[in-house]
Amino acid sequence: MAWSIDADSTLSVTLADDDGEHHHSAVGTWPVDALAQILGVEVLGLSQHSIGDSNGACGTTREHGSNSGAATYVEVRRGGKSAWGVGIDGSVVASSLNAVVAAANNLG
């Protein structure tokens, strides 16, 4: 998944499936909300935890030598079915977006 957020808080994403790449955009109160709109899911819960240390445990070198990142756990619902997803990234926004996509994929 490739994504960007512009100055007016529009989330633009490129999602891939068996039929190829699909480009979408939406405005939400935050990026997770915008992606949930695009995927047609409702976010029921989100929990986020800092991970990593100064020794590179997360694998992404950040400003000031920090290698911390985030693990995000998200529960989504579509119709009467709910599912959880997890995202891990050096960026808290990317970990959140990855978790939403994982949860939506787990809905089947």
Coordinates of N, CA, C and O in Angstrom, one line a residue, residues 14-94:
T14 N -3.0 3.9 -2.7 CA -3.0 2.9 -3.8 C -3.0 1.5 -3.2 O -2.1 1.2 -2.4
L15 N -4.1 0.8 -3.4 CA -4.2 -0.5 -2.9 C -4.1 -1.5 -4.1 O -4.6 -1.3 -5.2
A16 N -3.5 -2.7 -3.8 CA -3.4 -3.7 -4.9 C -4.2 -5.0 -4.5 O -4.2 -5.3 -3.3
D17 N -4.8 -5.6 -5.5 CA -5.4 -6.9 -5.3 C -5.1 -7.7 -6.5 O -4.3 -7.3 -7.4
D18 N -5.8 -8.8 -6.7 CA -5.6 -9.7 -7.9 C -5.9 -9.0 -9.2 O -5.5 -9.4 -10.2
D19 N -6.8 -8.0 -9.1 CA -7.2 -7.2 -10.3 C -6.2 -6.1 -10.7 O -6.5 -5.3 -11.6
G20 N -5.2 -5.8 -9.9 CA -4.3 -4.8 -10.1 C -4.3 -3.7 -9.0 O -4.8 -3.9 -7.9
E21 N -3.8 -2.5 -9.4 CA -3.7 -1.4 -8.4 C -5.0 -0.5 -8.6 O -5.5 -0.3 -9.7
H22 N -5.4 0.0 -7.4 CA -6.6 0.9 -7.4 C -6.3 2.1 -6.5 O -5.7 2.0 -5.4
H23 N -6.5 3.3 -7.1 CA -6.2 4.5 -6.4 C -7.5 5.1 -5.9 O -8.5 5.2 -6.5
H24 N -7.4 5.5 -4.6 CA -8.6 6.1 -3.9 C -8.1 7.3 -3.1 O -7.0 7.4 -2.7
S25 N -9.1 8.2 -2.7 CA -8.8 9.3 -1.8 C -10.1 9.6 -1.0 O -11.2 9.3 -1.5
A26 N -9.9 10.1 0.2 CA -11.0 10.5 1.1 C -10.4 11.4 2.1 O -9.3 11.5 2.4
V27 N -11.4 12.2 2.7 CA -11.0 13.1 3.8 C -11.7 12.6 5.0 O -12.9 12.3 5.0
G28 N -11.0 12.5 6.1 CA -11.6 12.0 7.3 C -11.1 12.9 8.5 O -10.2 13.8 8.2
T29 N -11.5 12.6 9.7 CA -11.1 13.4 10.8 C -9.6 13.1 11.1 O -8.9 13.8 11.8
W30 N -9.1 11.9 10.7 CA -7.7 11.5 10.7 C -7.5 10.4 9.7 O -8.5 9.9 9.1
P31 N -6.3 10.1 9.4 CA -6.1 9.1 8.3 C -6.8 7.8 8.4 O -7.3 7.2 7.4
V32 N -6.9 7.3 9.6 CA -7.6 6.0 9.8 C -9.0 6.1 9.4 O -9.6 5.2 8.8
D33 N -9.7 7.2 9.8 CA -11.1 7.4 9.4 C -11.2 7.5 7.9 O -12.1 6.9 7.3
A34 N -10.3 8.2 7.2 CA -10.4 8.3 5.7 C -10.2 6.9 5.1 O -11.0 6.6 4.2
L35 N -9.3 6.1 5.6 CA -9.1 4.8 5.0 C -10.3 3.9 5.3 O -10.7 3.1 4.4
A36 N -10.9 4.0 6.5 CA -12.1 3.2 6.8 C -13.2 3.5 5.8 O -13.9 2.6 5.4
Q37 N -13.3 4.8 5.5 CA -14.3 5.2 4.5 C -14.1 4.5 3.1 O -15.0 4.0 2.5
I38 N -12.8 4.5 2.7 CA -12.4 4.0 1.4 C -12.7 2.5 1.4 O -13.2 1.9 0.4
L39 N -12.4 1.8 2.5 CA -12.6 0.3 2.6 C -14.0 -0.1 3.0 O -14.3 -1.3 2.9
G40 N -14.8 0.9 3.3 CA -16.2 0.5 3.7 C -16.3 -0.2 5.0 O -17.2 -1.1 5.2
V41 N -15.5 0.1 6.0 CA -15.5 -0.5 7.3 C -15.7 0.6 8.4 O -15.4 1.8 8.2
E42 N -16.2 0.1 9.5 CA -16.3 1.0 10.7 C -15.2 0.6 11.7 O -15.1 -0.6 12.0
V43 N -14.4 1.5 12.2 CA -13.4 1.2 13.2 C -14.1 1.1 14.6 O -14.7 2.1 15.0
L44 N -14.0 -0.1 15.2 CA -14.6 -0.3 16.5 C -13.6 0.0 17.6 O -14.1 0.4 18.7
G45 N -12.4 -0.2 17.4 CA -11.4 0.0 18.4 C -10.0 0.1 17.9 O -9.7 -0.5 16.8
L46 N -9.1 0.8 18.5 CA -7.7 1.0 18.1 C -6.9 1.1 19.3 O -7.2 1.9 20.2
S47 N -5.8 0.3 19.4 CA -4.8 0.4 20.4 C -3.4 0.5 19.8 O -3.2 -0.2 18.8
Q48 N -2.6 1.3 20.3 CA -1.3 1.5 19.8 C -0.2 1.5 20.8 O -0.4 2.1 21.9
H49 N 0.9 0.9 20.5 CA 2.0 0.7 21.5 C 3.3 1.1 20.8 O 3.6 0.7 19.7
S50 N 4.2 1.8 21.5 CA 5.5 2.1 21.0 C 6.4 0.9 21.1 O 6.3 0.1 22.0
I51 N 7.2 0.7 20.1 CA 8.1 -0.5 20.0 C 9.5 0.0 19.6 O 9.6 1.1 19.0
G52 N 10.5 -0.8 19.8 CA 11.8 -0.5 19.3 C 12.6 0.2 20.4 O 12.2 0.5 21.5
D53 N 13.9 0.4 20.0 CA 14.8 1.1 21.0 C 15.9 1.8 20.2 O 15.9 1.8 18.9
S54 N 16.9 2.2 20.8 CA 18.0 3.0 20.1 C 18.9 2.0 19.4 O 19.8 2.5 18.7
N55 N 18.7 0.7 19.5 CA 19.6 -0.3 18.8 C 19.0 -0.7 17.5 O 19.5 -1.7 16.9
G56 N 17.9 -0.1 17.0 CA 17.4 -0.5 15.7 C 16.4 -1.6 15.7 O 16.2 -2.3 14.7
A57 N 15.8 -1.9 16.8 CA 14.8 -3.0 16.9 C 13.7 -2.9 15.9 O 13.2 -3.9 15.4
C58 N 13.3 -1.7 15.6 CA 12.2 -1.5 14.6 C 12.6 -1.5 13.2 O 11.9 -1.7 12.3
G59 N 13.9 -1.3 13.0 CA 14.5 -1.4 11.6 C 14.4 -0.1 10.9 O 14.7 0.0 9.7
T60 N 13.9 1.0 11.5 CA 13.8 2.3 10.8 C 14.6 3.3 11.6 O 14.3 3.6 12.7
T61 N 15.6 3.9 11.0 CA 16.3 5.0 11.7 C 15.5 6.3 11.6 O 15.1 6.7 10.6
R62 N 15.2 6.8 12.8 CA 14.4 8.0 12.9 C 15.3 9.2 13.3 O 16.5 9.0 13.7
E63 N 14.8 10.4 13.3 CA 15.4 11.6 13.7 C 16.0 11.4 15.1 O 15.4 10.7 16.0
H64 N 17.1 12.0 15.4 CA 17.8 12.0 16.7 C 18.3 10.6 17.1 O 18.4 10.2 18.3
G65 N 18.4 9.7 16.1 CA 19.0 8.3 16.4 C 18.0 7.4 17.0 O 18.3 6.2 17.3
S66 N 16.7 7.7 17.1 CA 15.7 6.8 17.6 C 15.3 5.9 16.6 O 15.1 6.2 15.4
N67 N 15.1 4.6 16.9 CA 14.6 3.6 16.0 C 13.2 3.1 16.5 O 12.9 1.9 16.3
S68 N 12.5 3.9 17.2 CA 11.2 3.4 17.7 C 10.2 3.5 16.6 O 10.3 4.1 15.6
G69 N 9.1 2.7 16.9 CA 8.0 2.7 15.9 C 6.7 2.4 16.7 O 6.7 2.7 17.9
A70 N 5.8 1.8 16.0 CA 4.5 1.6 16.7 C 3.9 0.2 16.2 O 4.1 -0.1 15.0
A71 N 3.2 -0.4 17.1 CA 2.4 -1.6 16.8 C 1.0 -1.1 17.0 O 0.7 -0.6 18.1
T72 N 0.1 -1.3 16.0 CA -1.3 -0.8 16.1 C -2.2 -2.0 15.9 O -2.0 -2.8 15.0
Y73 N -3.2 -2.1 16.8 CA -4.2 -3.2 16.8 C -5.5 -2.5 16.5 O -5.9 -1.6 17.2
V74 N -6.2 -3.0 15.5 CA -7.5 -2.3 15.1 C -8.6 -3.4 14.9 O -8.4 -4.4 14.3
E75 N -9.8 -3.1 15.4 CA -11.0 -3.9 15.2 C -11.9 -3.1 14.3 O -12.2 -2.0 14.5
V76 N -12.3 -3.8 13.2 CA -13.3 -3.1 12.2 C -14.5 -4.0 12.1 O -14.5 -5.2 12.4
R77 N -15.6 -3.4 11.5 CA -16.8 -4.1 11.3 C -17.3 -3.7 9.9 O -17.2 -2.5 9.5
R78 N -17.8 -4.7 9.2 CA -18.5 -4.4 7.9 C -19.7 -5.4 8.0 O -19.6 -6.6 8.1
G79 N -20.9 -4.8 7.8 CA -22.1 -5.6 8.0 C -22.2 -6.1 9.4 O -22.0 -5.4 10.3
G80 N -22.4 -7.4 9.6 CA -22.5 -7.9 10.9 C -21.3 -8.6 11.4 O -21.2 -9.3 12.4
K81 N -20.2 -8.5 10.6 CA -18.9 -9.2 10.9 C -17.8 -8.3 11.3 O -17.7 -7.2 10.8
S82 N -17.1 -8.7 12.3 CA -15.9 -7.9 12.8 C -14.7 -8.7 12.7 O -14.7 -9.9 12.7
A83 N -13.5 -8.0 12.6 CA -12.2 -8.7 12.6 C -11.2 -7.7 13.1 O -11.3 -6.5 13.1
W84 N -10.1 -8.3 13.5 CA -8.9 -7.6 14.0 C -7.8 -7.6 13.0 O -7.7 -8.5 12.2
G85 N -6.9 -6.6 13.1 CA -5.7 -6.5 12.2 C -4.6 -5.8 13.0 O -4.9 -5.1 14.0
V86 N -3.4 -6.1 12.6 CA -2.2 -5.6 13.3 C -1.3 -4.9 12.2 O -1.2 -5.5 11.2
G87 N -0.8 -3.8 12.6 CA 0.2 -3.1 11.7 C 1.4 -2.7 12.5 O 1.2 -2.2 13.7
I88 N 2.6 -2.9 12.0 CA 3.8 -2.5 12.7 C 4.7 -1.7 11.7 O 4.9 -2.1 10.5
D89 N 5.1 -0.5 12.1 CA 5.9 0.3 11.2 C 6.7 1.3 12.1 O 6.4 1.5 13.2
G90 N 7.7 1.9 11.5 CA 8.4 3.0 12.1 C 7.6 4.3 12.2 O 8.0 5.2 13.0
S91 N 6.5 4.4 11.5 CA 5.6 5.5 11.5 C 4.3 5.1 12.2 O 3.7 4.1 11.8
V92 N 3.9 5.9 13.1 CA 2.6 5.6 13.8 C 1.4 5.7 12.8 O 0.5 4.9 12.9
V93 N 1.5 6.6 11.9 CA 0.4 6.7 10.9 C 0.4 5.4 10.0 O -0.6 4.8 9.8
A94 N 1.6 5.0 9.5 CA 1.7 3.9 8.6 C 1.3 2.6 9.4 O 0.6 1.7 8.8

